[in-house]
mmCIF file of C-alpha atoms in Angstrom:
data_model
loop_
_atom_site.group_PDB
_atom_site.id
_atom_site.type_symbol
_atom_site.label_atom_id
_atom_site.label_comp_id
_atom_site.label_asym_id
_atom_site.label_seq_id
_atom_site.Cartn_x
_atom_site.Cartn_y
_atom_site.Cartn_z
ATOM 1 C CA ASP S 1 6.288 15.251 1.891
ATOM 2 C CA VAL S 2 7.396 12.492 -0.474
ATOM 3 C CA ASP S 3 10.370 12.547 -2.842
ATOM 4 C CA THR S 4 11.535 9.210 -4.228
ATOM 5 C CA GLY S 5 12.886 10.487 -7.538
ATOM 6 C CA ILE S 6 10.073 8.556 -9.283
ATOM 7 C CA GLY S 7 7.229 10.974 -9.966
ATOM 8 C CA PHE S 8 4.446 8.424 -10.304
ATOM 9 C CA LEU S 9 5.529 6.618 -7.125
ATOM 10 C CA ASP S 10 5.494 9.977 -5.316
ATOM 11 C CA HIS S 11 1.946 10.520 -6.583
ATOM 12 C CA MET S 12 0.825 7.063 -5.371
ATOM 13 C CA LEU S 13 2.491 7.398 -1.964
ATOM 14 C CA SER S 14 0.980 10.859 -1.511
ATOM 15 C CA ALA S 15 -2.471 9.379 -2.200
ATOM 16 C CA LEU S 16 -1.807 6.500 0.212
ATOM 17 C CA VAL S 17 -0.734 8.886 2.966
ATOM 18 C CA LYS S 18 -3.572 11.344 2.387
ATOM 19 C CA HIS S 19 -6.374 8.790 2.409
ATOM 20 C CA SER S 20 -4.992 6.630 5.223
ATOM 21 C CA GLN S 21 -4.480 9.788 7.304
ATOM 22 C CA MET S 22 -0.851 8.888 7.979
ATOM 23 C CA ASN S 23 1.877 11.435 8.408
ATOM 24 C CA LEU S 24 4.898 10.722 6.271
ATOM 25 C CA VAL S 25 8.164 12.315 5.322
ATOM 26 C CA LEU S 26 9.951 10.062 2.852
ATOM 27 C CA ARG S 27 13.009 10.959 0.850
ATOM 28 C CA CYS S 28 14.928 8.379 -1.106
ATOM 29 C CA LYS S 29 18.158 8.686 -3.040
ATOM 30 C CA GLY S 30 18.256 5.462 -4.987
ATOM 31 C CA ASP S 31 20.149 4.000 -7.883
ATOM 32 C CA LEU S 32 17.747 5.325 -10.513
ATOM 33 C CA HIS S 33 20.612 5.399 -12.997
ATOM 34 C CA VAL S 34 20.181 1.596 -12.984
ATOM 35 C CA ASP S 35 16.376 1.348 -12.830
ATOM 36 C CA ASP S 36 13.437 1.885 -10.471
ATOM 37 C CA HIS S 37 13.507 -1.518 -8.741
ATOM 38 C CA HIS S 38 15.600 -0.861 -5.615
ATOM 39 C CA THR S 39 14.112 2.584 -4.966
ATOM 40 C CA THR S 40 10.539 1.311 -5.169
ATOM 41 C CA GLU S 41 11.318 -1.776 -3.102
ATOM 42 C CA ASP S 42 13.212 0.200 -0.454
ATOM 43 C CA CYS S 43 10.381 2.724 -0.148
ATOM 44 C CA GLY S 44 7.937 -0.153 0.437
ATOM 45 C CA LEU S 45 10.231 -1.696 3.044
ATOM 46 C CA ALA S 46 10.818 1.625 4.820
ATOM 47 C CA LEU S 47 7.122 2.494 4.871
ATOM 48 C CA GLY S 48 6.262 -0.991 6.134
ATOM 49 C CA SER S 49 8.849 -0.737 8.899
ATOM 50 C CA ALA S 50 7.576 2.691 9.962
ATOM 51 C CA PHE S 51 3.981 1.403 9.916
ATOM 52 C CA LEU S 52 4.905 -1.568 12.115
ATOM 53 C CA GLN S 53 6.753 0.652 14.563
ATOM 54 C CA ALA S 54 3.880 3.152 14.717
ATOM 55 C CA LEU S 55 1.401 0.358 15.521
ATOM 56 C CA GLY S 56 3.189 -0.494 18.734
ATOM 57 C CA GLU S 57 1.418 -3.227 20.711
ATOM 58 C CA ARG S 58 -1.703 -3.168 18.495
ATOM 59 C CA LYS S 59 -3.963 -3.031 21.518
ATOM 60 C CA GLY S 60 -7.469 -1.805 20.852
ATOM 61 C CA ILE S 61 -7.270 -1.646 17.047
ATOM 62 C CA ALA S 62 -9.877 -3.107 14.705
ATOM 63 C CA ARG S 63 -7.247 -5.358 13.051
ATOM 64 C CA TYR S 64 -9.291 -5.952 9.878
ATOM 65 C CA GLY S 65 -10.096 -3.332 7.309
ATOM 66 C CA HIS S 66 -11.375 -3.119 3.794
ATOM 67 C CA GLY S 67 -11.781 -0.312 1.349
ATOM 68 C CA TYR S 68 -13.142 0.399 -2.082
ATOM 69 C CA ALA S 69 -11.995 3.361 -4.126
ATOM 70 C CA PRO S 70 -13.211 4.465 -7.526
ATOM 71 C CA LEU S 71 -11.283 6.720 -9.853
ATOM 72 C CA ASP S 72 -13.361 7.562 -12.881
ATOM 73 C CA GLU S 73 -13.971 4.232 -14.677
ATOM 74 C CA ALA S 74 -11.704 2.176 -12.368
ATOM 75 C CA LEU S 75 -12.706 0.538 -9.087
ATOM 76 C CA SER S 76 -10.337 -1.173 -6.676
ATOM 77 C CA ARG S 77 -10.785 -3.154 -3.481
ATOM 78 C CA ALA S 78 -8.253 -3.703 -0.701
ATOM 79 C CA VAL S 79 -8.562 -5.929 2.355
ATOM 80 C CA VAL S 80 -6.038 -5.927 5.188
ATOM 81 C CA ASP S 81 -5.436 -8.025 8.285
ATOM 82 C CA ILE S 82 -2.929 -6.654 10.771
ATOM 83 C CA SER S 83 -2.035 -10.163 11.783
ATOM 84 C CA SER S 84 1.760 -10.495 12.048
ATOM 85 C CA ARG S 85 1.383 -13.025 9.215
ATOM 86 C CA PRO S 86 2.761 -11.104 6.247
ATOM 87 C CA TYR S 87 1.405 -11.856 2.820
ATOM 88 C CA ALA S 88 0.355 -9.875 -0.230
ATOM 89 C CA VAL S 89 -1.774 -10.571 -3.258
ATOM 90 C CA THR S 90 -1.963 -7.830 -5.874
ATOM 91 C CA LYS S 91 -4.073 -8.113 -9.022
ATOM 92 C CA LEU S 92 -4.246 -4.848 -10.905
ATOM 93 C CA GLY S 93 -4.375 -6.004 -14.516
ATOM 94 C CA LEU S 94 -2.047 -3.254 -15.699
ATOM 95 C CA LYS S 95 -1.268 -3.343 -19.414
ATOM 96 C CA ARG S 96 1.348 -0.623 -19.837
ATOM 97 C CA GLU S 97 5.041 -1.218 -19.215
ATOM 98 C CA LYS S 98 5.436 2.017 -17.252
ATOM 99 C CA LEU S 99 3.448 4.795 -15.659
ATOM 100 C CA GLY S 100 5.760 7.774 -15.930
ATOM 101 C CA THR S 101 9.113 6.318 -14.929
ATOM 102 C CA LEU S 102 7.622 3.665 -12.614
ATOM 103 C CA SER S 103 7.632 0.151 -14.064
ATOM 104 C CA CYS S 104 4.159 -1.325 -13.664
ATOM 105 C CA GLU S 105 5.698 -4.590 -12.432
ATOM 106 C CA MET S 106 7.038 -2.651 -9.436
ATOM 107 C CA ILE S 107 3.592 -1.728 -8.107
ATOM 108 C CA PRO S 108 2.775 -5.254 -6.873
ATOM 109 C CA HIS S 109 6.365 -5.504 -5.630
ATOM 110 C CA PHE S 110 5.881 -2.288 -3.636
ATOM 111 C CA PHE S 111 2.748 -3.724 -1.986
ATOM 112 C CA LEU S 112 4.586 -6.988 -1.228
ATOM 113 C CA SER S 113 7.568 -5.154 0.284
ATOM 114 C CA PHE S 114 5.277 -2.980 2.386
ATOM 115 C CA ALA S 115 3.180 -5.929 3.614
ATOM 116 C CA MET S 116 6.178 -8.078 4.511
ATOM 117 C CA GLU S 117 7.885 -5.374 6.534
ATOM 118 C CA ALA S 118 4.618 -4.151 8.137
ATOM 119 C CA LYS S 119 3.738 -7.777 8.969
ATOM 120 C CA ILE S 120 0.257 -7.479 7.504
ATOM 121 C CA CYS S 121 -1.803 -9.569 5.128
ATOM 122 C CA LEU S 122 -2.824 -7.395 2.182
ATOM 123 C CA HIS S 123 -5.054 -8.191 -0.784
ATOM 124 C CA VAL S 124 -5.405 -5.486 -3.443
ATOM 125 C CA GLU S 125 -7.365 -5.902 -6.642
ATOM 126 C CA CYS S 126 -8.563 -3.579 -9.356
ATOM 127 C CA LEU S 127 -12.002 -4.913 -10.176
ATOM 128 C CA TYR S 128 -12.273 -3.033 -13.466
ATOM 129 C CA GLY S 129 -11.092 -0.016 -15.385
ATOM 130 C CA ASP S 130 -9.526 0.890 -18.703
ATOM 131 C CA ASN S 131 -6.861 3.444 -17.779
ATOM 132 C CA ASP S 132 -3.770 2.058 -16.019
ATOM 133 C CA HIS S 133 -3.152 5.329 -14.151
ATOM 134 C CA HIS S 134 -6.689 5.126 -12.755
ATOM 135 C CA ARG S 135 -6.357 1.411 -11.965
ATOM 136 C CA ALA S 136 -3.135 1.940 -10.008
ATOM 137 C CA GLU S 137 -4.283 5.068 -8.190
ATOM 138 C CA SER S 138 -7.600 3.544 -7.160
ATOM 139 C CA ALA S 139 -5.643 0.558 -5.754
ATOM 140 C CA PHE S 140 -3.444 2.794 -3.610
ATOM 141 C CA LYS S 141 -6.478 4.729 -2.396
ATOM 142 C CA ALA S 142 -8.393 1.534 -1.578
ATOM 143 C CA THR S 143 -5.357 0.316 0.365
ATOM 144 C CA ALA S 144 -5.269 3.590 2.282
ATOM 145 C CA ILE S 145 -8.936 3.251 3.238
ATOM 146 C CA ALA S 146 -8.419 -0.366 4.354
ATOM 147 C CA LEU S 147 -5.374 0.548 6.459
ATOM 148 C CA ARG S 148 -7.220 3.438 8.086
ATOM 149 C CA ALA S 149 -10.073 1.087 9.039
ATOM 150 C CA ALA S 150 -7.753 -1.635 10.353
ATOM 151 C CA VAL S 151 -5.802 0.677 12.658
ATOM 152 C CA ALA S 152 -8.901 2.452 13.981
ATOM 153 C CA VAL S 153 -9.094 2.269 17.756
ATOM 154 C CA GLN S 154 -12.224 0.440 18.879
ATOM 155 C CA ALA S 155 -14.106 2.040 21.772
ATOM 156 C CA GLY S 156 -13.838 -0.099 24.878
ATOM 157 C CA ARG S 157 -11.328 -2.500 23.382
ATOM 158 C CA THR S 158 -8.017 -2.718 25.235
ATOM 159 C CA ASP S 159 -6.719 -6.085 24.128
ATOM 160 C CA VAL S 160 -4.718 -7.247 21.140
ATOM 161 C CA PRO S 161 -7.315 -8.406 18.598
ATOM 162 C CA SER S 162 -6.076 -12.004 18.351
ATOM 163 C CA THR S 163 -6.921 -15.370 19.883
ATOM 164 C CA LYS S 164 -3.183 -16.075 19.899
ATOM 165 C CA GLY S 165 -2.304 -13.054 22.039
#
């Protein structure tokens, strides 16, 4: 149940939620009369904060995850470390200015906002593809798969997966 007022962002967040197997209700009333920047950024921050809170103590999780997701001619890879060392690298190679009403420059900013607030290290890259819609969507889906793997509870593991505690 996602309603940001930005149709393409709703589509991407719905894919992220579906393929990561998260539950999400997100409604945002932003300043879209100005542009899409604050709404997209705030949705990334809110989702990151909710993700961090849902993780709790992080005991027993895998910590690392990676995912590949194709969408027609596009293929993306995402790698995540639930490390409490926030960082994000996003390389999608998008050529269009906008996808629907979402500025393409805001997609990497969304991933950065999410990673910083979730306190995760996230690398997302579209390896190839011609269609920007497919490139972006495969990146969100790859991120979802990586997140799902990283938060998976490991049988028999009860500690925090870190040498630093």
